[in-house]
C-alpha positions in Angstrom: -53.9 13.1 -55.1 -50.5 15.1 -54.4 -49.4 16.5 -50.7 -49.3 19.8 -49.6 -45.4 19.8 -50.2 -45.5 18.9 -54.2 -48.2 21.1 -54.3 -46.0 23.9 -52.5 -42.9 22.7 -54.6 -44.3 23.3 -58.2 -45.9 26.7 -56.5 -42.4 27.9 -56.0 -41.1 26.5 -59.4 -43.8 28.5 -61.2 -43.4 31.8 -59.1 -39.6 31.1 -59.7 -38.5 31.2 -55.6 -36.6 28.9 -53.6 -37.5 29.4 -50.2 -40.5 29.8 -47.9 -40.0 33.1 -47.0 -39.7 34.5 -50.9 -42.6 32.7 -51.4 -44.5 34.7 -49.0 -43.1 37.9 -50.4 -44.3 37.0 -53.8 -47.7 35.8 -52.7 -48.0 38.7 -50.2 -49.0 36.7 -47.7 -47.8 36.3 -43.8 -45.5 33.5 -43.0 -47.9 32.1 -40.3 -50.2 31.2 -42.6 -47.8 29.4 -45.1 -46.8 27.5 -41.8 -50.7 27.2 -41.0 -51.0 25.5 -44.2 -48.0 23.2 -43.4 -49.6 22.2 -40.3 -52.6 21.4 -41.7 -51.1 20.1 -44.9 -53.8 22.1 -47.3 -54.0 25.1 -49.2 -57.6 26.6 -48.7 -59.0 26.4 -51.8 -59.5 30.2 -52.4 -56.1 30.8 -51.8 -55.2 27.9 -54.1 -57.3 30.3 -56.7 -55.6 33.3 -56.1 -52.6 31.8 -56.1 -53.5 30.1 -59.5 -54.4 33.5 -61.1 -51.5 35.0 -60.1 -49.4 32.7 -61.7 -51.2 32.9 -64.7 -51.7 29.1 -64.4 -54.8 26.9 -63.9 -56.1 25.4 -60.2 -55.8 21.7 -62.4 -52.1 22.3 -62.7 -51.3 23.3 -59.4 -53.1 20.3 -57.9 -52.5 17.4 -60.5 -49.1 18.7 -61.4 -47.2 18.8 -64.6 -44.8 22.0 -64.2 -43.1 20.6 -66.8 -45.7 20.9 -69.7 -45.2 23.4 -72.5 -48.7 24.4 -72.2 -48.4 25.6 -68.5 -50.0 29.0 -68.5 -53.5 29.0 -69.0 -55.1 31.2 -71.5 -55.8 34.4 -70.5 -59.0 36.8 -72.0 -56.9 38.8 -74.1 -55.3 35.4 -75.8 -58.7 33.6 -76.6 -60.3 35.0 -79.6 -63.6 33.0 -78.5 -63.7 35.7 -75.2 -63.4 38.5 -77.6 -66.4 37.8 -80.0 -69.0 40.5 -80.0 -71.5 37.7 -79.4 -70.0 36.7 -76.3 -69.1 40.4 -75.2 -73.3 40.7 -75.3 -74.2 37.7 -73.3 -71.5 39.3 -70.6 -73.3 42.7 -70.6 -76.6 40.8 -70.6 -75.5 38.5 -67.9 -73.9 41.6 -65.7 -77.4 42.6 -66.1 -80.2 39.7 -65.3 -78.0 36.7 -65.2 -77.4 34.3 -62.0 -75.9 30.9 -61.2 -79.2 29.3 -61.7 -79.4 30.2 -65.4 -75.1 29.3 -65.6 -75.9 25.8 -64.5 -77.6 24.2 -67.4 -75.2 26.1 -69.8 -72.2 24.5 -68.2 -73.8 21.2 -67.6 -74.3 21.2 -72.0 -70.7 22.4 -72.5 -69.5 19.6 -70.1 -71.4 17.2 -72.2 -69.8 18.2 -75.7 -66.5 18.2 -74.2 -67.7 14.5 -72.9 -69.0 13.9 -76.3 -65.5 15.4 -78.2 -62.9 13.2 -76.2 -64.8 9.7 -76.8 
């Protein structure tokens, strides 16, 4: 697992800032928050998700590194045709009305199984 300092360096690189002060301004957080993260040696998970979204990067990228990758940004919904299909839009509308996490768990499990099989 990478250290806090390594993750912070990559966040700065992606944000195209060099100092902690610039990073705080970019992330719109108080400087004391950054100091607390440094003292604890960890960025809170919720904040890491927010940072990834702001940088248009995946949390996995921030945690595991490789910011030199050519496939750096995550796909946004506008760039992913599967997320624009009528079937997916219908699913989202129905899920908003009737869905819950319990309903999603078997779907997620099935997709993970498909992912695992496709990598074999």
